[in-house]
Structures are given as C-alpha cells and as structure tokens.
Amino acid sequence: MASESSHDQQNSKGENQSFESTHHAPPSASHNFYPAMGYPPSMSYPPPPGQYSGYPPPGYYPYAHAPPAAAYYNATAHRQQMPSGFSRCFFTTIILLTILIFTSSIVMWLVLRPQLPVFHVDNFSVSNFNATLTTFTANWEANLTVRNPNTKLTIEFGELQNFVFYEEDYLLASATAPRPFSLETRTSGVINAKLSANSKDNLVENWVLDKLAKERGNGSVSFNFRMLFWTTFRSGLWWKRHLSMKVLCEDIQVTFVGASSDGNIAANGVNLYLTERKGRKKKKKKKKSSDHNEFLSSFNSS
C-alpha cells in the first residue's frame, strides 16, 4: 500500500510538472529537468502565430450577425450569333435596288418632263331650268377641249365622273362618261359632258330652291362644274405613271335672257389651266369677273 501511494504521488508530481512546463516560460539553459514519469511528452503541432493587433481573427465578423450569403444563379451562357452572310447580302441588295429605282425615277422625270393637260371650255349651257318651291328641273351640257402639251408622253384618260355643285359643295347633279380615250403627243380631244336633275330623283332642299329662284330672277345663276378621272402618262412600253386628277371650274356664270329657261356661259370660251394642289381650299367671296372660270386640279399620285 505504501508503495502504491508513493507511486501516485510521483505521478501527480509529474503531471504538475508537465502542466507547469506547458503554461510557463521555458526554463533557461542553466536548469536541467528530467522528463516527467508516467506519460510521454506531447507530440502536437505548435500553435499558429498570433494575429497583428488591430485586425480581427480570420472568420470573425465584427458586427452582431453576419449577412446571409448572396444567392447564386447559374446563368446560362448564350452564344452570340453573328449575322450570316446571306442576310448581309440580302439587305445590301435591297438598299442598292432602292437607290437605283429612286435615281432612275429622277433621271426619267428630268428626261421626259411630264406636263399637265390643258383644258379649254368651248361651251357651258343650261336648258329646261325651273326652280320653284315645288319643282326643280335642269339639264347641263359642257363642251371642253383638252390638249396634250407633252412631246414624249401619251396621256390616257379613263372613266370621267362629272359633277355640278351650287355654292361650294351642294350637289345638284352627277353623271359618268365610261368611254375612255387617249391623246398622242401634241394632240387635242373633245370632252362632252351631259348632266340632268329633277326633284323626283334628286330632292333639293327648300333653301337651295329659294336662292336659285332669286338668282334666276336677277338674270344669271352661278354653278360649279367639277371632273374626276384617272390618267396614265406613258412613254412606249417601258415607262408609265398613273395619276388621279380632279378638275374644278368654280363660279361659272350662266346668263338667261328674259323668261327663257335656257342659258349659256357669259364668256366666249375661256382657257383653263391645271395647277397642282394638295387639297381644295375654300375660296373667299369676291367680285364676279370673267377670270372666275378657272380650273384648278388636285394632281395626286396613285
């Protein structure tokens, strides 16, 4: 028993010495200690070097809670497709064709120099005119000469639509001449338009009848004659252009003699020239004169 107690004391002494040797400064070279009895010396790795002052240890977040990790999205990488040679060639061809067509149109326009046809009113008459509060009848007849001033272009006229208006835009009569015709270079043609109206087929309002009767009592009545038709400017078989033409003849003064129901235009033939217009503007009332019989046209490309 004495030997076991002495052996335990030695073991405890050795453990104390081993603990002191681990947690105290190492002894100087002048002291010699024998290794403790009972347990072999520790073979663990030395502790890592200490951190510099002022920097937190690695893995330490200085705030209360570390933020959550950012979500990771596995983005699919798409290959950028370069335009193919066919598409580049296609768009280049379209651009070149557009430039070529535009340039050729300008050149052809400068070479051919299209001119509008010239109209001349030979006669405009009204027959069987009767305007009362109960009855309205009238027959209009217009004879016009149209001339093609072009030296390189033929003009083809399609279906003619003729209209007679009273006071700007009140329609009294309309008719269609389905017979087409054409004019060669520097030639002329005749257009004959006939229109009729009666109260049975075309009801006319009372205020219009009242104004017509008052003008007829003064000896003359003013009408507006208009034409609408399609034309084709052609040069042989290789160039043509379709145009829609609207011709206006405003304030045609028809004079009546005495109590007769027949009347004719006051002027003996008037040259009527076509001018390009984008739209018809309302004309202000002015003094009546012979130059009121002037044609205006809307010359619009189809």
XYZ file of N, CA and C in Angstrom, residues 119-262:
432
model
N -56.937 72.472 -120.540
C -58.371 72.413 -120.845
C -58.863 73.775 -121.340
N -59.822 73.719 -122.240
C -60.466 74.930 -122.770
C -61.974 74.687 -122.819
N -62.737 75.591 -122.174
C -64.194 75.473 -122.166
C -64.730 76.123 -123.434
N -65.321 75.318 -124.284
C -65.937 75.853 -125.502
C -67.358 76.337 -125.245
N -68.092 75.598 -124.415
C -69.474 75.990 -124.148
C -69.946 75.328 -122.854
N -70.763 76.055 -122.106
C -71.421 75.525 -120.907
C -72.822 76.115 -120.893
N -73.816 75.255 -121.015
C -75.197 75.739 -121.151
C -76.122 74.986 -120.209
N -77.273 75.607 -119.936
C -78.320 75.025 -119.099
C -79.633 75.141 -119.865
N -80.384 74.056 -119.882
C -81.685 74.050 -120.559
C -82.748 73.481 -119.626
N -83.999 73.862 -119.905
C -85.147 73.393 -119.112
C -84.948 73.683 -117.618
N -84.467 74.880 -117.344
C -84.204 75.254 -115.950
C -85.485 75.765 -115.317
N -85.859 75.151 -114.199
C -87.061 75.549 -113.474
C -86.813 75.320 -111.992
N -86.815 76.398 -111.237
C -86.556 76.318 -109.798
C -87.671 77.025 -109.056
N -88.573 76.262 -108.493
C -89.646 76.776 -107.641
C -89.646 75.964 -106.350
N -90.507 76.350 -105.423
C -90.566 75.646 -104.145
C -91.127 74.235 -104.278
N -91.754 73.935 -105.401
C -92.336 72.600 -105.588
C -91.639 71.787 -106.670
N -90.915 72.445 -107.575
C -90.328 71.727 -108.705
C -88.925 72.254 -108.986
N -88.044 71.316 -109.329
C -86.705 71.704 -109.785
C -86.299 70.766 -110.910
N -86.011 71.357 -112.066
C -85.509 70.602 -113.216
C -84.420 71.427 -113.892
N -83.414 70.720 -114.434
C -82.338 71.402 -115.155
C -81.532 70.369 -115.919
N -81.028 70.798 -117.087
C -80.127 69.980 -117.903
C -78.875 70.804 -118.205
N -77.724 70.232 -117.881
C -76.457 70.915 -118.130
C -75.687 70.181 -119.228
N -74.981 70.954 -120.028
C -74.126 70.381 -121.066
C -72.840 71.203 -121.139
N -71.716 70.505 -121.052
C -70.407 71.162 -121.096
C -69.583 70.557 -122.219
N -69.011 71.426 -123.054
C -68.112 71.008 -124.126
C -66.727 71.591 -123.843
N -65.771 70.703 -123.703
C -64.411 71.118 -123.378
C -63.436 70.532 -124.386
N -62.362 71.272 -124.620
C -61.260 70.792 -125.446
C -60.051 70.576 -124.546
N -59.447 69.396 -124.618
C -58.275 69.077 -123.815
C -57.103 68.827 -124.752
N -55.948 69.382 -124.410
C -54.770 69.280 -125.262
C -53.616 68.675 -124.473
N -52.847 67.801 -125.131
C -51.666 67.184 -124.539
C -50.432 67.977 -124.974
N -49.791 68.715 -124.070
C -48.641 69.531 -124.455
C -47.311 68.776 -124.452
N -47.306 67.506 -124.074
C -46.058 66.755 -123.956
C -45.523 66.371 -125.335
N -44.210 66.307 -125.425
C -43.547 65.910 -126.675
C -43.077 64.459 -126.650
N -43.063 63.824 -125.471
C -42.574 62.449 -125.371
C -43.540 61.519 -124.652
N -44.667 62.034 -124.185
C -45.589 61.231 -123.381
C -46.985 61.246 -123.979
N -47.617 60.075 -123.974
C -49.024 59.930 -124.342
C -49.872 59.932 -123.074
N -51.032 60.604 -123.122
C -51.927 60.674 -121.963
C -53.172 59.852 -122.262
N -53.467 58.897 -121.368
C -54.666 58.070 -121.493
C -55.658 58.465 -120.400
N -56.880 58.755 -120.787
C -57.935 59.158 -119.856
C -58.872 57.978 -119.627
N -59.160 57.714 -118.364
C -60.075 56.639 -118.014
C -61.501 57.140 -117.901
N -62.261 56.532 -117.016
C -63.666 56.899 -116.812
C -63.772 58.303 -116.229
N -64.622 59.141 -116.825
C -64.813 60.519 -116.373
C -66.053 60.608 -115.495
N -65.907 61.233 -114.346
C -67.035 61.498 -113.451
C -67.250 63.009 -113.398
N -68.456 63.449 -113.741
C -68.788 64.872 -113.825
C -69.792 65.239 -112.735
N -69.637 66.453 -112.191
C -70.489 66.920 -111.096
C -70.839 68.388 -111.322
N -72.055 68.756 -110.907
C -72.485 70.152 -110.871
C -72.877 70.476 -109.437
N -72.232 71.505 -108.873
C -72.484 71.923 -107.493
C -73.037 73.343 -107.489
N -73.681 73.644 -106.374
C -74.168 75.006 -106.143
C -73.632 75.471 -104.794
N -73.034 76.657 -104.795
C -72.462 77.243 -103.573
C -71.506 76.265 -102.887
N -70.368 76.116 -103.457
C -69.259 75.342 -102.923
C -69.488 73.835 -102.977
N -70.412 73.301 -102.184
C -70.452 71.848 -102.054
C -71.857 71.252 -102.017
N -72.862 71.960 -102.528
C -74.203 71.371 -102.580
C -74.375 70.725 -103.953
N -74.471 69.384 -103.984
C -74.529 68.637 -105.239
C -75.924 68.728 -105.857
N -75.943 69.156 -107.131
C -77.200 69.212 -107.874
C -77.355 68.044 -108.831
N -76.258 67.621 -109.484
C -76.351 66.533 -110.463
C -74.978 65.906 -110.632
N -74.977 64.638 -111.080
C -73.729 63.913 -111.349
C -73.976 62.927 -112.480
N -72.908 62.615 -113.213
C -73.007 61.671 -114.332
C -71.628 61.092 -114.586
N -71.610 59.922 -115.237
C -70.363 59.223 -115.545
C -70.285 58.969 -117.042
N -69.117 59.297 -117.603
C -68.860 59.024 -119.020
C -67.871 57.867 -119.099
N -68.338 56.638 -119.370
C -67.456 55.471 -119.296
C -66.519 55.323 -120.488
N -66.628 56.165 -121.510
C -65.837 55.977 -122.723
C -64.435 56.540 -122.519
N -63.402 55.702 -122.407
C -62.042 56.215 -122.257
C -61.478 56.667 -123.607
N -60.462 57.491 -123.550
C -59.797 57.951 -124.769
C -58.356 58.295 -124.421
N -57.548 58.506 -125.435
C -56.133 58.824 -125.242
C -55.731 59.941 -126.189
N -54.691 60.667 -125.809
C -54.156 61.758 -126.614
C -52.680 61.497 -126.879
N -52.320 61.487 -128.139
C -50.913 61.369 -128.502
C -50.204 62.692 -128.216
N -48.912 62.701 -128.428
C -48.134 63.905 -128.144
C -48.608 65.057 -129.027
N -48.816 66.198 -128.388
C -49.213 67.448 -129.049
C -50.482 67.298 -129.897
N -51.464 66.603 -129.333
C -52.770 66.483 -129.992
C -53.861 66.948 -129.036
N -55.070 67.126 -129.561
C -56.202 67.616 -128.779
C -57.385 66.675 -128.925
N -58.296 66.751 -127.968
C -59.518 65.961 -127.980
C -60.664 66.761 -127.401
N -61.890 66.255 -127.570
C -63.096 66.940 -127.111
C -63.775 66.092 -126.046
N -64.198 66.749 -124.973
C -64.951 66.104 -123.896
C -66.339 66.717 -123.871
N -67.354 65.888 -123.963
C -68.741 66.335 -123.907
C -69.404 65.702 -122.685
N -69.828 66.538 -121.753
C -70.442 66.065 -120.507
C -71.878 66.553 -120.441
N -72.808 65.639 -120.172
C -74.222 65.967 -120.039
C -74.720 65.489 -118.683
N -75.441 66.375 -117.990
C -75.995 66.061 -116.678
C -77.419 66.578 -116.611
N -78.234 65.941 -115.799
C -79.626 66.366 -115.625
C -80.048 66.135 -114.183
N -81.034 66.900 -113.748
C -81.544 66.773 -112.383
C -83.025 67.094 -112.378
N -83.750 66.439 -111.494
C -85.167 66.746 -111.269
C -85.494 66.420 -109.822
N -86.547 67.022 -109.332
C -86.908 66.875 -107.924
C -87.400 65.480 -107.578
N -87.785 64.675 -108.574
C -88.248 63.320 -108.281
C -87.081 62.400 -107.928
N -86.016 62.459 -108.726
C -84.862 61.589 -108.484
C -83.898 62.168 -107.458
N -83.797 63.489 -107.425
C -82.845 64.135 -106.529
C -83.568 65.267 -105.805
N -83.914 65.023 -104.545
C -84.649 66.016 -103.769
C -83.720 67.165 -103.390
N -84.129 68.386 -103.710
C -83.357 69.588 -103.406
C -84.038 70.318 -102.258
N -83.246 70.786 -101.313
C -83.802 71.449 -100.139
C -84.410 72.795 -100.523
N -85.331 73.253 -99.684
C -86.090 74.472 -99.988
C -85.201 75.712 -99.989
N -84.218 75.786 -99.093
C -83.388 76.987 -99.057
C -82.552 77.110 -100.329
N -82.156 75.960 -100.925
C -81.420 75.993 -102.188
C -82.332 76.448 -103.321
N -83.556 75.930 -103.363
C -84.504 76.343 -104.398
C -84.813 77.832 -104.304
N -84.906 78.328 -103.085
C -85.199 79.752 -102.903
C -84.061 80.617 -103.443
N -82.815 80.235 -103.185
C -81.678 81.010 -103.682
C -81.556 80.916 -105.198
N -81.794 79.722 -105.755
C -81.735 79.567 -107.208
C -82.796 80.430 -107.895
N -83.984 80.470 -107.330
C -85.051 81.285 -107.919
C -84.705 82.772 -107.866
N -84.093 83.226 -106.773
C -83.712 84.634 -106.673
C -82.627 84.984 -107.684
N -81.619 84.122 -107.834
C -80.571 84.386 -108.816
C -81.135 84.362 -110.237
N -82.029 83.425 -110.484
C -82.637 83.361 -111.825
C -83.434 84.630 -112.102
N -84.078 85.186 -111.114
C -84.807 86.436 -111.299
C -83.888 87.598 -111.623
N -82.620 87.541 -111.163
C -81.656 88.601 -111.466
C -81.006 88.436 -112.836
N -81.249 87.318 -113.524
C -80.769 87.157 -114.887
C -79.614 86.201 -115.058
N -78.966 85.737 -113.978
C -77.837 84.802 -114.111
C -77.741 83.936 -112.864
N -77.241 82.729 -113.061
C -77.064 81.768 -111.961
C -75.637 81.241 -112.027
N -75.021 81.092 -110.854
C -73.633 80.621 -110.767
C -73.617 79.142 -110.390
N -72.818 78.352 -111.137
C -72.660 76.917 -110.872
C -71.168 76.587 -110.768
N -70.907 75.434 -110.140
C -69.543 74.897 -110.054
C -69.511 73.555 -110.777
N -68.629 73.457 -111.768
C -68.505 72.225 -112.552
C -67.178 71.556 -112.202
N -67.254 70.248 -111.901
C -66.052 69.519 -111.477
C -65.974 68.181 -112.195
N -64.739 67.739 -112.401
C -64.488 66.463 -113.078
C -63.461 65.678 -112.272
N -63.647 64.359 -112.248
C -62.729 63.458 -111.561
C -62.447 62.283 -112.485
N -61.160 61.999 -112.732
C -60.821 60.912 -113.652
C -59.399 60.437 -113.384
N -59.106 59.246 -113.926
C -57.779 58.650 -113.855
C -57.065 58.878 -115.182
N -55.784 59.156 -115.091
C -54.964 59.328 -116.287
C -53.715 58.463 -116.175
N -53.157 58.136 -117.327
C -51.908 57.378 -117.395
C -50.971 58.085 -118.360
N -49.822 58.499 -117.848
C -48.778 59.079 -118.688
C -47.871 57.928 -119.117
N -47.709 57.781 -120.432
C -46.986 56.625 -120.952
C -45.957 57.060 -121.991
N -44.808 56.390 -121.934
C -43.767 56.582 -122.944
C -43.386 55.205 -123.475
N -43.986 54.816 -124.590
C -43.724 53.496 -125.157
C -44.219 52.398 -124.238
N -43.443 51.322 -124.150
C -43.793 50.183 -123.305
C -42.927 50.091 -122.053
N -42.009 51.002 -121.874
C -41.036 50.861 -120.791
C -41.232 51.854 -119.654
N -42.118 52.856 -119.788
C -42.335 53.806 -118.691
C -43.789 54.266 -118.712
N -44.421 54.271 -117.533
C -45.769 54.814 -117.383
C -45.989 55.214 -115.930
N -46.944 56.117 -115.764
C -47.273 56.582 -114.415
C -48.766 56.881 -114.343
N -49.421 56.343 -113.301
C -50.859 56.525 -113.115
C -51.101 57.701 -112.169
N -52.039 58.553 -112.549
C -52.354 59.733 -111.754
C -53.861 59.897 -111.645
N -54.302 60.341 -110.475
C -55.704 60.692 -110.264
C -55.822 62.212 -110.331
N -56.713 62.695 -111.170
C -56.820 64.129 -111.417
C -58.226 64.614 -111.087
N -58.285 65.704 -110.349
C -59.560 66.343 -110.009
C -59.529 67.766 -110.548
N -60.465 68.064 -111.432
C -60.501 69.364 -112.100
C -61.699 70.147 -111.584
N -61.476 71.399 -111.248
C -62.518 72.251 -110.681
C -62.706 73.484 -111.551
N -63.945 73.813 -111.823
C -64.299 75.052 -112.514
C -65.319 75.774 -111.646
N -64.881 76.823 -110.965
C -65.704 77.492 -109.967
C -66.400 78.719 -110.553
N -67.603 78.974 -110.053
C -68.365 80.198 -110.348
C -68.566 80.415 -111.845
N -69.140 79.453 -112.507
C -69.494 79.615 -113.922
C -70.805 80.400 -113.993
N -70.760 81.575 -114.594
C -71.935 82.436 -114.691
C -72.734 82.082 -115.943
N -73.940 81.576 -115.741
C -74.851 81.237 -116.835
C -75.909 82.333 -116.918
N -76.014 82.952 -118.089
C -76.924 84.083 -118.293
C -78.206 83.621 -118.983
N -79.335 84.076 -118.455
C -80.653 83.783 -119.025
C -81.219 85.077 -119.635
N -81.860 84.922 -120.782
C -82.449 86.069 -121.470
C -83.958 86.051 -121.243
N -84.444 87.100 -120.586
C -85.884 87.215 -120.346
C -86.382 86.081 -119.463
N -87.527 85.538 -119.858
C -88.152 84.451 -119.092
C -87.788 83.086 -119.633
N -86.775 83.014 -120.489
C -86.385 81.736 -121.086
C -85.793 80.809 -120.026
N -85.997 79.519 -120.228
C -85.430 78.517 -119.314
C -84.075 78.002 -119.788
N -83.543 78.586 -120.859
C -82.235 78.179 -121.385
C -81.228 79.301 -121.155
